[in-house]
XYZ file of C-alpha atoms in Angstrom:
732
model
C -19.068 25.444 -10.020
C -17.483 27.577 -7.835
C -20.033 28.037 -5.232
C -20.633 24.403 -5.336
C -17.196 24.242 -3.761
C -17.245 26.710 -1.806
C -20.179 24.854 -0.359
C -18.157 21.872 0.165
C -15.575 23.085 1.407
C -17.845 25.050 3.901
C -19.280 21.939 5.154
C -15.643 19.977 5.569
C -14.070 23.136 7.634
C -16.477 23.513 10.336
C -17.737 20.336 10.804
C -17.767 19.913 14.928
C -14.229 17.673 15.656
C -14.020 16.953 19.271
C -11.034 16.073 21.708
C -9.257 12.195 21.428
C -10.055 10.614 24.521
C -8.092 7.821 26.122
C -10.163 5.022 27.636
C -7.143 3.212 28.844
C -3.663 3.701 30.220
C -0.767 1.665 31.392
C 2.507 2.767 32.999
C 5.534 0.845 31.191
C 8.160 0.404 33.951
C 12.097 1.205 33.705
C 14.189 -1.467 33.910
C 18.132 -1.363 34.179
C 18.314 -5.542 33.845
C 18.928 -7.399 30.334
C 16.145 -9.355 28.922
C 16.910 -12.805 27.235
C 14.519 -13.329 24.011
C 13.614 -16.775 24.620
C 9.612 -16.942 24.670
C 9.888 -17.916 28.683
C 9.032 -15.294 31.094
C 11.494 -16.172 33.520
C 13.004 -12.513 34.265
C 12.395 -11.049 38.228
C 11.920 -7.682 35.814
C 8.549 -9.398 33.448
C 6.894 -9.381 36.886
C 6.808 -5.820 38.119
C 6.067 -5.146 34.781
C 2.067 -3.845 34.583
C -0.141 -6.113 32.788
C -2.156 -5.029 29.675
C -5.534 -7.206 29.668
C -8.945 -7.117 28.635
C -8.988 -7.689 25.159
C -12.552 -6.765 22.961
C -13.669 -8.435 20.558
C -13.548 -7.085 17.221
C -14.792 -9.888 15.221
C -17.578 -11.643 14.415
C -19.085 -9.158 16.609
C -17.633 -5.766 18.774
C -19.946 -5.928 21.816
C -18.212 -8.288 23.928
C -15.273 -9.192 25.861
C -12.619 -11.538 23.907
C -12.872 -14.773 24.683
C -9.569 -15.544 24.728
C -7.603 -13.941 26.916
C -3.949 -11.873 26.176
C -1.359 -10.646 28.272
C 1.065 -7.595 27.297
C 3.498 -6.724 29.327
C 6.185 -3.157 28.263
C 10.087 -2.555 29.873
C 12.038 0.116 28.837
C 15.736 1.161 29.486
C 17.572 3.574 27.311
C 18.128 2.341 24.256
C 15.061 -0.671 24.101
C 11.842 -1.086 24.274
C 11.003 -4.507 25.653
C 7.320 -6.142 25.097
C 5.728 -9.561 26.507
C 3.372 -11.134 24.826
C 1.016 -13.458 26.522
C -1.849 -15.158 24.168
C -4.233 -18.192 25.159
C -5.758 -20.407 22.212
C -7.599 -23.672 22.034
C -4.960 -25.843 20.772
C -1.650 -25.610 19.654
C -3.485 -25.703 15.469
C -1.805 -22.093 14.707
C -1.452 -20.905 11.308
C 1.022 -19.564 9.354
C 1.933 -19.188 5.655
C 5.097 -19.087 6.016
C 8.542 -18.778 8.093
C 9.072 -15.647 5.788
C 8.875 -11.646 7.670
C 6.108 -9.262 6.362
C 3.602 -11.677 6.590
C -0.283 -10.551 5.194
C -2.221 -10.509 8.449
C -5.493 -11.847 7.112
C -6.387 -15.698 7.707
C -3.396 -15.966 10.073
C -2.123 -16.294 13.667
C -0.711 -12.795 15.183
C -0.948 -9.587 17.694
C 0.056 -6.676 16.094
C 1.417 -3.415 18.382
C 0.464 -0.098 17.434
C 2.883 3.160 18.901
C 1.569 6.337 17.613
C 4.877 8.165 18.852
C 3.397 11.713 18.272
C 0.552 11.464 19.841
C -1.536 12.352 17.047
C -3.346 10.047 15.414
C -2.099 10.069 12.006
C 0.843 7.933 12.057
C 1.554 5.076 14.296
C 4.513 2.011 13.650
C 3.537 -1.278 13.492
C 4.842 -4.591 15.063
C 3.642 -8.058 14.493
C 4.894 -11.378 15.329
C 3.044 -14.825 15.463
C 3.293 -18.000 17.362
C 6.103 -19.148 14.966
C 8.395 -16.188 15.859
C 7.831 -14.575 11.985
C 8.085 -10.960 12.541
C 6.372 -7.870 10.554
C 6.917 -4.420 10.730
C 4.522 -1.808 8.941
C 4.185 2.204 8.682
C -0.028 3.468 8.861
C -0.418 6.802 7.822
C -3.032 8.751 7.258
C -4.490 7.577 10.963
C -5.512 4.283 8.846
C -8.067 5.432 7.125
C -8.501 2.382 3.967
C -6.072 -0.256 3.369
C -3.651 2.014 1.266
C -2.205 3.283 4.675
C -0.902 0.205 5.970
C 2.749 0.241 4.316
C 4.518 -3.072 4.477
C 7.542 -2.719 2.812
C 9.417 -0.038 5.858
C 11.897 -2.414 6.915
C 13.692 -1.266 10.602
C 15.975 -3.377 12.756
C 14.242 -5.180 16.017
C 14.309 -8.614 17.395
C 11.676 -10.731 18.566
C 10.942 -14.966 19.561
C 7.988 -17.323 20.128
C 7.395 -20.113 21.734
C 4.355 -22.258 21.904
C 3.249 -24.005 24.803
C -0.065 -26.436 25.128
C -3.025 -23.866 25.133
C -0.987 -20.439 24.706
C 1.949 -19.436 23.147
C 4.963 -16.579 24.338
C 6.644 -14.151 22.366
C 9.168 -11.462 23.526
C 10.210 -8.483 21.439
C 12.721 -6.080 21.816
C 12.842 -2.550 19.424
C 15.070 -0.429 19.801
C 14.308 3.222 20.023
C 16.294 4.067 17.188
C 13.617 2.309 14.998
C 10.922 4.689 16.367
C 10.650 8.494 16.392
C 9.733 10.843 18.915
C 10.494 13.855 20.674
C 12.950 14.069 23.076
C 11.527 14.470 26.952
C 8.272 12.756 25.568
C 6.655 10.930 28.633
C 3.611 8.930 26.777
C 2.593 7.568 23.579
C -1.268 6.419 22.230
C -1.119 2.913 21.798
C -2.997 -0.155 20.761
C -2.918 -3.992 19.760
C -4.895 -6.077 17.859
C -5.217 -10.099 17.945
C -6.256 -13.021 15.131
C -6.801 -16.508 17.056
C -7.294 -18.415 14.099
C -8.694 -21.825 16.447
C -10.949 -19.813 18.127
C -11.840 -17.412 15.007
C -11.746 -13.906 16.773
C -9.978 -10.831 15.894
C -9.672 -8.760 19.389
C -8.269 -5.415 20.394
C -7.514 -3.365 23.533
C -8.833 -0.623 22.676
C -12.431 -1.229 21.416
C -13.601 -0.334 17.773
C -16.577 -0.718 15.886
C -16.031 -3.430 13.436
C -17.702 -0.426 10.562
C -13.788 0.872 10.818
C -10.686 -0.726 10.405
C -8.513 -2.773 13.054
C -5.978 -0.332 12.370
C -7.307 2.833 12.761
C -5.540 5.095 14.859
C -8.501 6.874 15.711
C -9.150 4.239 19.197
C -6.195 4.099 21.101
C -5.041 4.182 25.037
C -2.091 5.092 26.349
C 1.694 3.761 27.228
C 2.789 5.750 29.538
C 6.363 5.897 30.914
C 7.835 5.632 34.001
C 10.958 7.941 33.773
C 10.694 10.849 30.229
C 12.331 9.501 27.479
C 15.636 10.426 26.707
C 17.128 11.508 23.180
C 17.359 8.684 20.846
C 20.806 8.048 20.181
C 20.442 7.166 16.825
C 23.530 5.423 14.906
C 24.624 6.386 11.121
C 23.340 3.292 9.069
C 25.408 2.885 5.812
C 23.479 0.549 3.561
C 26.065 -0.207 0.325
C 25.412 -2.577 -1.996
C 27.075 -5.013 -5.061
C 25.013 -6.559 -7.821
C 26.718 -8.106 -10.496
C 24.380 -8.755 -13.411
C 24.728 -11.094 -16.824
C 22.138 -10.203 -18.655
C 21.168 -10.312 -22.588
C 18.211 -8.714 -24.789
C 17.396 -11.117 -26.703
C 15.485 -8.768 -29.117
C 18.142 -6.801 -29.957
C 20.874 -9.262 -29.066
C 22.535 -7.010 -27.163
C 24.493 -8.479 -24.299
C 23.948 -6.262 -21.233
C 26.404 -7.564 -18.701
C 26.832 -4.962 -15.653
C 28.529 -4.681 -12.163
C 27.182 -1.936 -10.112
C 27.983 -0.482 -6.657
C 25.796 2.053 -5.126
C 24.818 2.638 -1.218
C 22.154 4.449 1.008
C 22.474 6.501 4.336
C 20.589 6.830 6.686
C 20.965 9.687 9.020
C 19.159 10.529 12.261
C 18.879 14.566 12.694
C 17.806 14.945 16.327
C 14.764 12.707 17.765
C 12.104 13.255 15.258
C 13.734 13.712 11.115
C 15.949 11.127 9.220
C 17.877 12.231 6.221
C 18.099 9.383 3.748
C 20.736 9.727 0.840
C 21.638 7.738 -1.926
C 24.028 7.454 -4.583
C 23.912 4.976 -8.030
C 20.638 3.085 -6.006
C 19.820 -0.084 -7.940
C 16.103 -0.393 -8.344
C 16.978 -3.512 -10.724
C 14.911 -7.065 -10.803
C 15.160 -8.277 -7.229
C 11.445 -8.419 -7.057
C 9.373 -7.781 -10.064
C 5.756 -6.132 -10.831
C 2.433 -7.643 -11.139
C 1.243 -8.331 -14.519
C -2.482 -6.290 -14.834
C -4.654 -7.312 -17.209
C -6.045 -3.782 -18.648
C -9.141 -3.278 -20.645
C -9.901 0.388 -19.796
C -8.487 3.484 -22.001
C -5.992 4.283 -18.668
C -2.941 3.798 -17.183
C -2.499 1.247 -14.075
C -0.635 3.184 -10.878
C 1.629 0.459 -8.900
C 2.930 0.042 -5.505
C 6.308 1.961 -4.452
C 8.705 -1.085 -3.763
C 11.898 0.900 -3.736
C 12.840 1.323 0.117
C 14.574 4.749 -0.294
C 10.933 6.411 -0.577
C 8.980 4.071 1.463
C 9.265 5.817 5.065
C 7.045 8.686 5.847
C 5.923 8.615 2.117
C 3.142 9.624 3.414
C 3.986 13.237 3.741
C 4.910 13.416 -0.031
C 2.389 10.698 -1.891
C -0.952 11.248 -0.360
C -1.836 15.226 -1.693
C -4.725 15.087 -4.090
C -6.901 12.397 -4.873
C -5.359 9.416 -5.287
C -7.517 7.528 -8.114
C -8.159 10.539 -10.283
C -4.933 13.397 -9.850
C -2.273 12.115 -7.216
C 0.466 15.582 -8.216
C 3.353 13.234 -7.074
C 3.850 9.683 -7.469
C 7.292 8.389 -6.622
C 7.358 5.729 -9.610
C 7.536 8.665 -11.832
C 11.587 8.989 -10.963
C 14.068 6.749 -12.606
C 11.118 6.055 -15.122
C 11.562 7.815 -18.768
C 9.939 7.104 -22.706
C 12.963 6.220 -24.847
C 11.864 7.600 -29.022
C 9.900 4.716 -29.311
C 7.735 5.504 -26.820
C 8.724 2.344 -24.898
C 8.856 2.552 -21.141
C 12.698 2.078 -19.903
C 14.288 2.495 -17.112
C 16.759 6.224 -16.215
C 19.283 5.690 -14.012
C 19.714 7.771 -10.663
C 22.452 8.988 -9.964
C 22.095 9.919 -6.116
C 19.494 12.318 -4.057
C 18.373 13.058 -0.391
C 15.623 12.792 1.604
C 14.745 14.861 4.534
C 11.056 14.234 6.670
C 10.072 13.531 10.115
C 8.307 16.189 12.441
C 9.771 19.810 13.108
C 7.560 20.333 16.105
C 4.641 18.368 18.295
C 2.172 19.600 14.776
C 4.701 20.407 11.651
C 6.170 17.648 9.839
C 8.331 18.188 6.935
C 8.971 16.859 3.818
C 12.184 17.574 1.195
C 13.434 15.225 -2.046
C 15.935 16.582 -4.418
C 16.729 13.128 -7.082
C 19.290 13.704 -10.161
C 18.884 10.826 -12.766
C 21.185 10.569 -16.043
C 21.245 11.897 -19.450
C 20.768 9.047 -22.265
C 21.198 11.326 -25.641
C 20.750 7.956 -27.384
C 16.986 7.757 -25.884
C 16.866 11.193 -25.796
C 16.080 11.629 -22.570
C 17.826 14.616 -20.496
C 19.260 14.668 -16.953
C 16.485 15.711 -14.619
C 16.048 17.132 -11.025
C 13.283 16.259 -9.497
C 12.559 17.756 -6.394
C 9.350 17.990 -4.321
C 9.011 20.119 -0.758
C 5.944 19.379 1.691
C 4.514 20.725 4.907
C 1.942 19.553 7.054
C 0.718 21.234 9.915
C -2.187 19.809 12.471
C -4.930 21.098 13.099
C -7.897 20.104 15.405
C -7.575 16.644 17.109
C -6.802 14.237 14.190
C -7.221 16.452 10.887
C -4.182 18.811 9.022
C -3.850 21.394 6.489
C -0.513 20.553 4.415
C 1.112 22.454 1.315
C 3.437 21.469 -1.510
C 6.185 22.731 -4.241
C 7.504 20.225 -6.954
C 9.668 21.120 -9.578
C 11.118 18.653 -12.572
C 13.647 20.491 -13.857
C 16.003 19.030 -17.071
C 19.421 20.155 -17.205
C 21.659 20.366 -20.696
C 19.048 18.631 -23.087
C 18.735 21.464 -25.641
C 19.822 19.703 -28.866
C 16.351 17.445 -28.350
C 14.140 18.448 -25.852
C 11.289 20.954 -26.895
C 10.898 23.891 -25.002
C 7.364 23.014 -23.807
C 9.531 20.566 -21.625
C 12.121 22.207 -20.345
C 10.597 22.266 -16.740
C 7.024 21.038 -14.963
C 6.358 22.984 -11.620
C 3.015 21.962 -9.067
C 1.938 23.792 -6.435
C -1.159 23.032 -3.896
C -2.782 23.085 -0.657
C -4.477 20.409 0.476
C -6.700 19.861 3.929
C -7.466 16.426 5.045
C -10.109 16.076 7.684
C -10.165 13.223 10.466
C -13.048 13.638 13.147
C -11.888 12.109 16.718
C -13.705 9.223 16.231
C -12.876 8.306 12.008
C -16.740 9.008 11.525
C -16.160 12.147 9.546
C -13.359 11.989 6.862
C -12.454 14.197 4.018
C -10.474 16.365 1.745
C -10.090 19.487 -0.156
C -7.740 20.561 -2.358
C -6.442 22.879 -4.622
C -2.832 22.342 -7.195
C -1.730 24.398 -10.170
C 0.523 23.923 -12.576
C 3.448 25.454 -14.519
C 4.937 24.802 -17.579
C 6.822 27.407 -20.198
C 5.059 29.854 -21.303
C 2.043 28.250 -19.565
C 0.797 29.406 -16.559
C -2.844 30.094 -17.014
C -5.556 28.316 -16.214
C -3.651 24.559 -15.042
C -6.011 23.420 -12.546
C -6.760 20.488 -10.604
C -9.674 20.724 -7.829
C -11.598 18.021 -5.164
C -13.537 18.151 -2.621
C -14.333 14.402 -0.972
C -16.377 13.668 2.263
C -17.235 10.117 3.626
C -19.352 9.875 6.867
C -19.206 6.227 8.308
C -21.676 4.898 10.972
C -22.107 1.161 11.597
C -25.540 1.025 9.848
C -24.659 3.456 6.346
C -21.960 5.061 4.925
C -21.854 7.697 2.527
C -19.704 10.360 0.796
C -19.558 12.555 -2.002
C -16.309 12.385 -4.206
C -15.416 15.838 -6.556
C -13.364 16.743 -9.210
C -11.969 18.605 -11.157
C -8.700 18.829 -13.448
C -8.125 21.177 -16.436
C -7.030 19.900 -19.519
C -3.341 21.441 -19.804
C -3.195 20.536 -16.040
C 0.869 18.468 -16.219
C 2.305 16.754 -13.122
C 5.274 15.258 -15.286
C 5.996 13.233 -11.181
C 2.305 12.687 -10.702
C -0.241 10.135 -11.824
C -3.290 11.338 -13.470
C -5.703 9.105 -15.311
C -6.742 11.925 -17.136
C -7.513 15.862 -17.538
C -9.877 18.038 -18.878
C -12.262 16.054 -17.247
C -15.283 17.545 -14.050
C -16.692 14.538 -12.206
C -19.181 13.869 -9.510
C -19.245 10.390 -7.644
C -20.929 9.489 -4.754
C -22.326 6.157 -2.999
C -23.951 4.620 0.020
C -23.776 1.844 1.401
C -25.700 0.027 4.104
C -24.819 -2.223 6.717
C -26.817 -5.156 8.451
C -26.226 -7.328 11.161
C -27.773 -10.630 12.045
C -28.144 -11.691 15.753
C -28.273 -15.148 14.574
C -26.911 -17.336 11.911
C -24.046 -18.145 10.085
C -24.102 -14.365 8.225
C -21.921 -11.871 10.229
C -23.389 -9.103 8.343
C -25.245 -8.051 4.798
C -23.503 -4.998 2.977
C -25.327 -3.576 -0.023
C -23.666 -0.492 -1.820
C -25.055 1.652 -4.655
C -22.121 3.432 -5.809
C -22.307 6.293 -9.079
C -20.015 8.538 -10.852
C -21.160 11.256 -13.503
C -18.026 12.779 -16.008
C -18.047 15.575 -18.181
C -15.998 17.145 -20.459
C -15.724 21.061 -20.134
C -13.232 21.398 -22.833
C -15.514 20.382 -24.725
C -18.760 22.061 -24.028
C -19.328 20.058 -21.181
C -19.476 17.335 -23.181
C -21.201 14.326 -20.790
C -18.560 11.821 -21.863
C -18.994 8.668 -18.914
C -21.465 7.256 -16.539
C -21.293 3.842 -14.271
C -23.261 2.613 -11.677
C -22.993 -0.138 -9.472
C -25.023 -2.160 -7.317
C -23.554 -4.455 -5.160
C -24.629 -6.966 -2.240
C -22.580 -9.096 -0.331
C -23.003 -10.980 1.912
C -20.185 -12.258 5.129
C -20.128 -15.621 6.424
C -18.807 -15.810 10.565
C -16.725 -18.461 8.807
C -14.754 -16.232 7.021
C -16.459 -17.557 3.701
C -17.636 -14.262 1.590
C -20.519 -14.415 -1.120
C -21.206 -11.184 -3.852
C -23.161 -10.581 -6.753
C -23.089 -7.402 -8.468
C -24.618 -5.212 -11.344
C -23.013 -2.668 -13.261
C -24.575 0.046 -16.240
C -21.921 2.053 -17.888
C -22.364 4.592 -20.967
C -19.021 5.397 -22.391
C -18.758 8.634 -25.157
C -15.523 8.122 -26.678
C -13.865 11.443 -27.918
C -10.468 9.273 -29.597
C -10.611 5.786 -30.991
C -10.373 2.810 -29.250
C -9.774 -0.886 -29.455
C -10.720 -2.925 -26.433
C -8.564 -6.016 -27.389
C -5.373 -4.573 -27.013
C -4.248 -6.362 -30.369
C -1.823 -4.092 -32.707
C -3.652 -4.372 -36.088
C -7.243 -4.008 -34.783
C -9.552 -1.731 -36.348
C -10.249 0.633 -33.403
C -13.792 1.841 -32.396
C -14.103 5.555 -33.838
C -13.815 8.271 -32.151
C -16.964 10.753 -31.290
C -19.206 7.523 -30.541
C -21.256 6.803 -27.486
C -21.968 3.022 -25.753
C -24.365 1.853 -22.772
C -23.725 -1.410 -21.927
C -24.549 -3.154 -18.916
C -23.042 -6.446 -16.623
C -23.355 -8.784 -13.373
C -21.088 -10.125 -11.443
C -20.683 -12.783 -8.855
C -18.421 -13.902 -6.390
C -17.318 -16.394 -3.603
C -14.222 -16.283 -1.399
C -13.584 -19.217 0.848
C -12.054 -19.113 4.280
C -8.396 -18.103 4.370
C -7.448 -20.257 7.604
C -7.953 -23.462 5.536
C -5.235 -25.418 3.802
C -6.380 -24.652 0.692
C -8.369 -21.742 -0.543
C -9.865 -19.862 -2.633
C -11.424 -16.850 -4.474
C -13.753 -17.238 -8.144
C -15.386 -14.207 -9.537
C -17.285 -14.650 -13.076
C -18.772 -12.068 -14.704
C -20.325 -11.415 -18.102
C -22.306 -8.513 -19.918
C -22.383 -5.913 -22.722
C -18.328 -4.608 -23.415
C -18.753 -1.225 -25.495
C -20.537 -2.875 -28.845
C -20.200 -6.525 -28.122
C -19.894 -9.064 -24.646
C -17.752 -9.790 -22.724
C -17.047 -12.599 -19.869
C -14.134 -12.636 -17.076
C -13.351 -15.096 -14.923
C -10.961 -14.010 -12.265
C -9.711 -16.787 -9.936
C -7.401 -17.056 -6.786
C -5.914 -20.783 -5.690
C -4.167 -20.799 -2.740
C -2.467 -24.588 -0.854
C -0.473 -24.193 2.218
C 1.884 -26.960 3.542
C 2.475 -25.580 6.654
C 4.530 -23.609 8.107
C 7.075 -23.835 4.988
C 5.861 -24.219 0.885
C 3.093 -22.383 -0.457
C 1.637 -22.569 -3.346
C -0.494 -20.161 -5.311
C -2.125 -19.594 -8.505
C -3.813 -16.703 -9.640
C -5.343 -16.821 -12.958
C -7.816 -13.687 -15.067
C -9.776 -15.212 -18.223
C -11.566 -12.600 -20.587
C -13.349 -13.123 -23.794
C -13.850 -9.493 -25.803
C -16.499 -10.223 -28.471
C -16.916 -7.958 -30.681
C -18.745 -8.070 -34.267
C -16.641 -7.527 -37.112
C -14.984 -5.830 -38.376
C -13.653 -4.427 -34.951
C -11.718 -7.542 -33.314
C -12.556 -10.281 -30.538
C -9.752 -11.226 -28.284
C -9.278 -14.109 -25.819
C -7.029 -12.395 -22.798
C -5.564 -14.882 -20.452
C -3.167 -13.665 -17.454
C -2.062 -16.982 -15.608
C 0.168 -16.236 -12.245
C 1.552 -19.635 -10.488
C 4.291 -18.652 -7.791
C 5.650 -20.466 -5.145
C 7.008 -19.754 -1.841
C 9.273 -22.011 0.228
C 11.293 -20.905 3.365
C 13.625 -22.998 4.216
C 14.174 -21.039 7.513
C 13.439 -17.701 9.189
C 16.562 -16.290 7.221
C 16.610 -18.736 3.711
C 13.256 -17.606 0.995
C 12.975 -18.927 -2.060
C 10.317 -17.801 -4.175
C 9.511 -18.078 -7.773
C 6.907 -16.279 -9.651
C 5.381 -17.437 -13.134
C 3.296 -14.448 -15.546
C 2.036 -15.623 -18.406
C 0.634 -12.357 -20.341
C -0.850 -13.272 -24.072
C -2.119 -9.184 -23.414
C 1.677 -8.312 -23.025
C 3.183 -11.262 -25.748
C 5.463 -12.185 -22.828
C 5.872 -15.079 -20.643
C 8.006 -13.788 -17.333
C 9.366 -15.931 -14.544
C 11.458 -14.511 -11.860
C 13.013 -17.556 -9.267
C 14.224 -15.696 -6.486
C 16.637 -16.895 -3.639
C 17.809 -14.943 -0.213
C 19.585 -15.325 2.220
C 18.884 -13.138 5.389
C 22.474 -13.504 6.835
C 22.126 -10.643 9.289
C 19.441 -7.824 10.170
C 17.888 -6.041 6.773
C 20.951 -7.875 5.287
C 20.705 -9.939 2.256
C 22.466 -11.804 -0.111
C 20.158 -12.204 -3.395
C 20.625 -14.941 -6.650
C 17.413 -14.188 -8.798
C 17.406 -15.657 -12.517
C 15.100 -13.672 -14.856
C 14.055 -14.939 -18.256
C 11.574 -13.525 -20.744
C 9.733 -15.152 -23.845
C 7.245 -14.270 -26.398
C 4.256 -15.897 -25.775
C 3.247 -16.213 -29.237
C 6.319 -17.669 -30.783
C 7.931 -19.118 -27.234
C 11.285 -16.925 -28.653
C 13.581 -15.646 -25.879
C 13.123 -11.442 -25.533
C 15.386 -11.310 -22.538
C 17.607 -13.182 -19.436
C 19.243 -12.254 -16.561
C 20.559 -13.402 -13.325
C 21.686 -10.793 -10.330
C 23.807 -11.701 -7.692
C 23.086 -8.932 -5.669
C 24.892 -8.566 -1.600
C 23.155 -5.567 0.728
C 24.732 -5.082 4.185
C 22.798 -2.682 7.043
C 25.996 -1.291 8.923
C 25.721 0.930 12.109
C 28.504 3.410 12.969
């Protein structure tokens, strides 16, 4: 095994990494005159600004110039970057989901601006706006390698307005330089912009991007050169206090849970390149709820982080290891604990700090320290949760990263076992990203330490992928010792040696309605080293997809699986079900179909049925999504998943439903009302979350939130709450 790892590491390390080459550039002129954001370019300042034009088409083909022209101009003064966008179109029939900030990018008209302020091809700030003046911002990390590197939960202050004309729209944007991080004296940033024009069914970008790459990839960028060097960013101290009044009742325990919370976050800039985030008694209450998920596997499911405190520079902490199998730091572990009945409950965070950013051109640092509260009734210790991470850039876009994690219990000797007093993990990762993004990969080695347990405890992995227009191939090798443990991580299972590989072929028809055909062969094999390398899991998937130029998608898949159960397991999820016995093997096959309609339409949908064997029985599954827009203020949707599990007697069969209707109403760009209902008989819960939000000032909100939960079988209430929450962003 050691030789296998060494060979793969050598392949990764000795790839020839070419220097990044920018094919386009423009000069950003300095100005001393004010800009009025009204969608009318009548200021004389704009006349001297250079124009960014000649966008390349990304879809439906990537070999021609864009049909609909786009023009961008930029100016800056000592405090602000100003951007003007003029996007030509076939008419005024623009598409938007709603007027609420942070829109999803697909299927609507919009333009996005990407700024790589440290010129490293690794991280970037994204600011987007659509013809209705709706804005969004996002952080791009890890070079924009996959969709998980696009984080829309980041918030920052900036302004933008749009105006629609007969055959074009104009957007004017003002972004405070304090909303970026950059080196003092910087003379250029890397830049790209992409636009979605739904009337022409065209996606385009300033720098040409091949269709086999994501449109927000940071490998493909030009240069924006400042007329004079940028000065020191005079970032104010931001204080974000909150007040939250909660009226709540737990009907299961007949307990009143009324509460009044006060706390605050603070953001302190250290120079131009570092952020210090502080939090005291943070409120991670039910203003926003997680989506229910039907889980028919033996393993835990990871849910995305939504808490603002953990978002900025999150890749510094959360991108170590393998995100699917062995992620040593998963921020949602903090503030969550198990009670004496093994139920998951909130564990209050007392306070914490988080330092992240650049120390110099090539070195990034992340430091996090958070203290949680002791809960003696539930035998939960007060824990200090600490992590430090360093990331050194090498070659054009690759990096070497190292980390140390320490979870230390404090004052819990009466009820906490000795082997749970602390958990420590350290490790090193090499992240490969070639200049043109055709080669990507990772190699990592992590080790954990527990009381009286420091031998072995390793998590090792190597991943490499080659991605071209017509062919992509990858290999992924993971080894996790049985005793490897990361209390602040997401480790799906231990005691595994897994090999995964895949091959994807793409065919691009020159004529007809199909944009491309894509076929993929993917397989994983898992052994259990602690059980004499027991052959425990095998999964092979074959899938083919037709992507239409009109944005429909048709899919077909075949799946063949083998599972050896080392522990008993009940696929139905029923409390009183007889479990399939341990030390038993199962072979089962299935097939699936899927169709997604054109997202540009007022009514769009996706439906994916599948059928096949499931352990010693059969499974029929139907996943569907329906969406209807009353543009631009109302969006109605329904997600539905049905699973029929049919197992022979004496094992349990089940009909599992997950039904999630939702309604989003945007009365204006500052007042939003959303309601989500989630029915899951697997969780025995019907949940209702209705939220009215008034954004009365930039990043300052008043929330009124109603939450209600019922048992499905008896329709008796489980819990109910009403929150009135006030947050205000104050610059000092």
